Coordinates of C-alpha atoms and ligand atoms in Angstrom, one line a residue:
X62 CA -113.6 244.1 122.6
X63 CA -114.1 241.0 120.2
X64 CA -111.5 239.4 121.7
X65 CA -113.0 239.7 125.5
X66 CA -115.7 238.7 124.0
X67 CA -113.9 235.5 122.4
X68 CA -112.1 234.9 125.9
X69 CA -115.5 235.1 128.2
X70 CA -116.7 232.7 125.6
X71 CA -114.0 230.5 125.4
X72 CA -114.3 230.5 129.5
X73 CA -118.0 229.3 129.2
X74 CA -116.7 226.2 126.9
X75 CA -114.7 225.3 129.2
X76 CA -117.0 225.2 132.2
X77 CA -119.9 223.6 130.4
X78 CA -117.3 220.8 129.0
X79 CA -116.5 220.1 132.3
X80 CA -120.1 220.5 134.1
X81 CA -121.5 217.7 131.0
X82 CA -118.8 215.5 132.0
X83 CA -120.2 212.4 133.9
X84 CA -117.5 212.4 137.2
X85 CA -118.7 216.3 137.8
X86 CA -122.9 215.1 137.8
X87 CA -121.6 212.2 140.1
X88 CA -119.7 214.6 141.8
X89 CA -122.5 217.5 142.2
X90 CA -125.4 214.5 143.3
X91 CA -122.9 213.6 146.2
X92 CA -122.2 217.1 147.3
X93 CA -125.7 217.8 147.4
X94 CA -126.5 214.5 149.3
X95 CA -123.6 215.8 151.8
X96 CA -125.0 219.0 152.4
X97 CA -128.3 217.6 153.0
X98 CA -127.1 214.6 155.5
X99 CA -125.0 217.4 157.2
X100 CA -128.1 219.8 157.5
X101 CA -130.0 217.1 159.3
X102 CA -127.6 216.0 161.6
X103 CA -127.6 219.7 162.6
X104 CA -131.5 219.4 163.2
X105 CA -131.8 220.9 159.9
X106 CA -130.2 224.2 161.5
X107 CA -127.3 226.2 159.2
X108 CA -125.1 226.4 162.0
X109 CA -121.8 226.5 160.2
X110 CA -119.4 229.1 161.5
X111 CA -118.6 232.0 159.8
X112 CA -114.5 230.9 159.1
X113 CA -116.2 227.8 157.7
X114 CA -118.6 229.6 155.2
X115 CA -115.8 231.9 154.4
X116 CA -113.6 228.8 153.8
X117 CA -116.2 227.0 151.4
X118 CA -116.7 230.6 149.2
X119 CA -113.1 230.8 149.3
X120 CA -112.9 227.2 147.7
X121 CA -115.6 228.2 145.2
X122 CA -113.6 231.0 144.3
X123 CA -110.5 229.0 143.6
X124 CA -112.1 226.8 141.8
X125 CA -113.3 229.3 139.4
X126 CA -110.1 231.0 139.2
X127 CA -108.8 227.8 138.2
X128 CA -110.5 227.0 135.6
X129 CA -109.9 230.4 133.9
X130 CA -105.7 229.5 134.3
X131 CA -106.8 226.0 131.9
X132 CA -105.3 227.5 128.7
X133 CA -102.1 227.7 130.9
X134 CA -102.4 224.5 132.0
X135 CA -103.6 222.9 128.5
X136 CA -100.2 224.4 127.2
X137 CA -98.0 223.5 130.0
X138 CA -99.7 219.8 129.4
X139 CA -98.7 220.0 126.1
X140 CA -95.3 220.8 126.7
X141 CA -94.7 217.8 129.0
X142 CA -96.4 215.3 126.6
X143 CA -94.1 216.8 124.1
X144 CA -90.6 216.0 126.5
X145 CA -92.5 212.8 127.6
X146 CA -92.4 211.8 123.6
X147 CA -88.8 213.1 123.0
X148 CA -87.4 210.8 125.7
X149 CA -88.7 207.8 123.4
X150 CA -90.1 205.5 126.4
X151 CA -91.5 202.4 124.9
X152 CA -94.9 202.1 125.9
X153 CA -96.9 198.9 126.6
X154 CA -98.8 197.5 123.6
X155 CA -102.5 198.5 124.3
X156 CA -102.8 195.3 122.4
X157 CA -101.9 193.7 125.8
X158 CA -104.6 195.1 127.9
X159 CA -107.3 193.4 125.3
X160 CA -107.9 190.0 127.3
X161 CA -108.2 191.3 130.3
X162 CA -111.6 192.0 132.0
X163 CA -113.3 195.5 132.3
X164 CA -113.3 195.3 136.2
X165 CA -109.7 194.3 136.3
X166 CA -108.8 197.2 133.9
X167 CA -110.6 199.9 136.3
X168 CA -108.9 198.2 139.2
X169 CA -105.1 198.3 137.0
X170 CA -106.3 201.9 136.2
X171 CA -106.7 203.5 140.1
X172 CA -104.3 201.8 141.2
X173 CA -101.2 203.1 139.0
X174 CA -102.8 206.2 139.1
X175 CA -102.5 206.0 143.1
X176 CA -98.9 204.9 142.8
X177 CA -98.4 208.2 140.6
X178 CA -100.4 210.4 142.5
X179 CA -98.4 209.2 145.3
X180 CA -95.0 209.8 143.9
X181 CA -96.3 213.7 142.9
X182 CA -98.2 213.9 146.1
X183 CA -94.5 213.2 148.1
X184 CA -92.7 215.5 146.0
X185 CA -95.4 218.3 146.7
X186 CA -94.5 217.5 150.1
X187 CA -91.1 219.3 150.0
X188 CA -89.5 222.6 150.1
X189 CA -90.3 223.7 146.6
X190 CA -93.4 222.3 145.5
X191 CA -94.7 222.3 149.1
X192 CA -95.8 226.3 148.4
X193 CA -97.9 224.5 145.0
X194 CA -99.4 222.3 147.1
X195 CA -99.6 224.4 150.6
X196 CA -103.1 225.8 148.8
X197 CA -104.6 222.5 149.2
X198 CA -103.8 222.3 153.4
X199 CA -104.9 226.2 153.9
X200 CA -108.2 224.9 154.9
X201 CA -108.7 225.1 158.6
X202 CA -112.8 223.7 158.2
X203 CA -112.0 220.6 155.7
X204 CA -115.4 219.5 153.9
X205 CA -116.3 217.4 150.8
X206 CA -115.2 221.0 148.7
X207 CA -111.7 221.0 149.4
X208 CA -111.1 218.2 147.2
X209 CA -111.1 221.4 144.7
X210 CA -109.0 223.5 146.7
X211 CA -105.7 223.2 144.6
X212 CA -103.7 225.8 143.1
X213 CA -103.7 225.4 139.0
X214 CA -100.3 224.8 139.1
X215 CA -100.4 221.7 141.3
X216 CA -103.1 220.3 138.1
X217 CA -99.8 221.3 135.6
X218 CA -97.4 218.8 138.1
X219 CA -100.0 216.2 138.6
X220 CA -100.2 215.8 134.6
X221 CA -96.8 214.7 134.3
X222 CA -97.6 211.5 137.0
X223 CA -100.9 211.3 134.3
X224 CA -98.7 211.3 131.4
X225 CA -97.5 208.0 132.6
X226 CA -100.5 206.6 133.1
X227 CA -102.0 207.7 129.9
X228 CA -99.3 207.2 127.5
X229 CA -96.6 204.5 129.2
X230 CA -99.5 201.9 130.2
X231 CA -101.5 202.6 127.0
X232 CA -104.6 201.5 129.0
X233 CA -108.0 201.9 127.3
X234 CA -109.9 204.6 127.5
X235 CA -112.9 203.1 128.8
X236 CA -111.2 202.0 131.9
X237 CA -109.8 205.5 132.8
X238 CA -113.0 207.3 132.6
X239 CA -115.0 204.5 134.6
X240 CA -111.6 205.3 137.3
X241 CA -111.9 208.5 137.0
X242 CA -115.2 208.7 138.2
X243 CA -114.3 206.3 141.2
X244 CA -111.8 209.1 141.9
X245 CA -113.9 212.0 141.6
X246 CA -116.4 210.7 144.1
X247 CA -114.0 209.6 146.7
X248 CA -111.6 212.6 146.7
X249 CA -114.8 214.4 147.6
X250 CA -115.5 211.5 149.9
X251 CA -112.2 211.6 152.0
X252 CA -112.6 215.0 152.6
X253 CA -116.2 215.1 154.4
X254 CA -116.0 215.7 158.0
X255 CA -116.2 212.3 159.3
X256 CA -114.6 210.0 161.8
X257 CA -114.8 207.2 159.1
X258 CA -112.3 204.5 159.3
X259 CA -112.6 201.5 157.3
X260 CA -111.6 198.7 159.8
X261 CA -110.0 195.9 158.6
X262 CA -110.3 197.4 155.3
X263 CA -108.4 200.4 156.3
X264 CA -105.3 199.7 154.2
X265 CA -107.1 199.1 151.0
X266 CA -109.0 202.0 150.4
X267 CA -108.2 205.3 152.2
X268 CA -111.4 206.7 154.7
X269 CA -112.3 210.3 155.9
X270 CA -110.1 209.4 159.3
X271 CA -107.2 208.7 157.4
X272 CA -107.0 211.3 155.2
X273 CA -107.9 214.0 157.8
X274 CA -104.8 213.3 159.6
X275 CA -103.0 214.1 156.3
X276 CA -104.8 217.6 156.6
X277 CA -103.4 217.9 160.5
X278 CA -101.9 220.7 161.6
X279 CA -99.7 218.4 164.1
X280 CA -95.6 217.6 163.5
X281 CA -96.1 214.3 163.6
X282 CA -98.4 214.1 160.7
X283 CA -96.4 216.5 158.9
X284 CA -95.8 214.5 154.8
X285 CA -98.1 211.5 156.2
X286 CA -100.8 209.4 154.7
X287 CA -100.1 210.6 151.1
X288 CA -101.6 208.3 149.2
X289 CA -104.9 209.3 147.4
X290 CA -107.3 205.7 147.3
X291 CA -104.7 203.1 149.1
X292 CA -102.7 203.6 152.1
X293 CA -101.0 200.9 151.3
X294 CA -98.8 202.5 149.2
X295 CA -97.8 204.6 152.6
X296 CA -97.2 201.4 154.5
X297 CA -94.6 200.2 151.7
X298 CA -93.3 203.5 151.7
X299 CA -93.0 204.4 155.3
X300 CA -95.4 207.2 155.3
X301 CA -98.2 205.7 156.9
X302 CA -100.1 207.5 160.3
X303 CA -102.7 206.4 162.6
X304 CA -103.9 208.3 165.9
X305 CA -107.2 207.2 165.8
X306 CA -109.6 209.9 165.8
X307 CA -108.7 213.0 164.6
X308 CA -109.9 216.1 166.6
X309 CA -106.1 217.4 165.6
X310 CA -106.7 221.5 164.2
X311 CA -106.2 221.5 161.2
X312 CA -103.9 223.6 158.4
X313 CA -100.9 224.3 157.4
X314 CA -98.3 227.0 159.7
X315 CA -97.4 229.9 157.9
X316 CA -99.9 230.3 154.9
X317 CA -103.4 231.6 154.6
X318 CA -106.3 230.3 155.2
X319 CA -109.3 231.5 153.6
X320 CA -107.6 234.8 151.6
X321 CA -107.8 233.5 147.8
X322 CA -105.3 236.5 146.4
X323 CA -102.7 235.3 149.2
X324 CA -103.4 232.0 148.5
X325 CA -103.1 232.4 144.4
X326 CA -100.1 234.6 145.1
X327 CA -98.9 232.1 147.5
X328 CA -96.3 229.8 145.5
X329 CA -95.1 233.0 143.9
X330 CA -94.1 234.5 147.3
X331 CA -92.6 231.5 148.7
X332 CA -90.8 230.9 145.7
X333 CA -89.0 234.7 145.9
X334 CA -88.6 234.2 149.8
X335 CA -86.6 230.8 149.1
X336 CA -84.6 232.1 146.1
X337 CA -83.7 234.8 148.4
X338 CA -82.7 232.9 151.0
X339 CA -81.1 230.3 148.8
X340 CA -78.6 233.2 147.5
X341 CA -78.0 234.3 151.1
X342 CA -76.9 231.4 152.0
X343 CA -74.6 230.9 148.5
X344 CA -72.9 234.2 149.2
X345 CA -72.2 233.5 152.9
X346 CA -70.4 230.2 152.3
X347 CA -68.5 232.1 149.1
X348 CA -67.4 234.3 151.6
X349 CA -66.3 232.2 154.0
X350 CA -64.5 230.2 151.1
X351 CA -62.7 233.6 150.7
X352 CA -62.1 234.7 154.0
X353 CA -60.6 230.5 154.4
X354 CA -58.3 231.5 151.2
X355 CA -56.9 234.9 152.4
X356 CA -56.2 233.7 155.8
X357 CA -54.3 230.9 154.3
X358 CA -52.4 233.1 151.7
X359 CA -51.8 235.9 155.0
X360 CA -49.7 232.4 156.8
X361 CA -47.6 231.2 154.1
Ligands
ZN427 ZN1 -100.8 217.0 150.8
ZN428 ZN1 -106.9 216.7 150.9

């Protein structure tokens, strides 16, 4: 009992450490601010749909589930800061970083984490990560709340893109909490459901168009517009989409939308499907191999 008791509390730490912190009051104010804007551009009507409503509880939900899997994630942090420190990498002298101005070090600060995020982001992209990150594209009604739909497990694979940024730079601290509140207000920002572009500044900082096409349920889209703040990180990298408006559905084929068991479940499942499928394959071509063998050995 004492130690339920010790968990719940624990739990409760956690989510008032993380409600105090600055990005999450910046974040709440501009959720708020959304929900009214959206209201009165209904004619202060709640006519959401029903999948939508379901789609934001579902969201909550996840969100919450998440943050009771933190002591997983703390620990699997941990881990990787601890194979991170084995390998040696000499970091940059934080020493370095002491001339420069506050304003540049903010700017230095989103954008290597972009070009990490980036990296991770790709990689999430393919066969055996993609079931990690598939939580993230479930939605089928995108809105300011999905920033928060990820699976705790894609938070343990974004800390090792973090660990570079924290420990290999040697930044200040100063400078990364200023970014990360940048970051925290325009994740939620790039996910409202706008036909924002930025114009001629569309390559330097990522708008609701751009990164709803990334959310497209259309083949063509399929891995694009990755990057997180700059899409100009997708231009270099040849990952870069632009259809104009997006009226595309979207989602992602084959996983759930809105059913948070399935969706928590979800990695696990895909994971056993391409093991499976993986071995299947292995023990066809063995047999082939052998059948190549005999038939040789049967002709001499
Ligand atoms: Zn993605
Ligand atoms: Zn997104």
């Amino acid at each position: 009992m004492d130690e339920i008791v010790a968990f719940l509390a624990g739990r409760l730490a956690a989510w008032q450490a993380l409600m105090v912190k600055p990005e999450t009051r910046a974040v709440l104010a501009l959720l708020a601010a959304l929900v009214v804007v959206d209201l009165w551009r209904r004619g202060w009507r709640m006519s959401w749909s029903r999948r939508a409503i379901r789609g934001v509880a579902a969201t909550v939900a996840i969100f919450h589930l998440n943050l009771l899997c933190l002591p997983l994630v703390w620990i699997c942090a941990a881990l990787i800061d601890e194979a991170y420190a084995a390998l040696g990498v000499p970091s940059i002298d934080p020493a370095f970083w002491s001339a420069w101005p506050a304003w540049a070090l903010v700017v230095v600060a989103l954008v290597s984490h972009d070009f990490a995020n980036y990296w991770s982001h790709r990689l999430m992209h393919m066969r055996w990560l993609w079931p990690v990150h598939a939580i993230h594209h479930s939605d089928p009604d995108v809105n300011g709340l999905s920033a928060y739909r990820v699976h705790a497990l894609e938070t343990v694979v974004m800390w090792g893109s973090y660990t570079f940024l924290l420990t290999w730079m040697g930044l200040p601290a100063d400078a990364i909490g200023i970014g990360a509140i940048f970051l925290a207000l325009h994740i939620v920002y790039v996910h409202v459901d706008v036909d924002w572009d930025h114009g001629p500044f569309r390559m330097w900082l990522a708008s609701p168009r751009f990164h709803r096409w990334h959310h497209a349920d259309v083949k063509a889209a399929y891995g694009k517009n990755l990057a997180g703040m700059f899409p100009v990180f997708d231009r270099l990298f040849g990952t870069y989409y632009e259809a104009g408006r997006c009226d595309a559905p979207l989602g992602a084929p084959g996983v759930p939308a809105n059913d948070v068991v399935k969706l928590m479940l979800f990695p696990f499942a895909e994971w056993t499907r391409l093991t499976r499928e993986a071995l299947a394959r292995g023990a066809a071509r063995s047999a082939a191999v052998l059948q190549r063998i005999s038939g040789r050995a049967a002709a001499r």
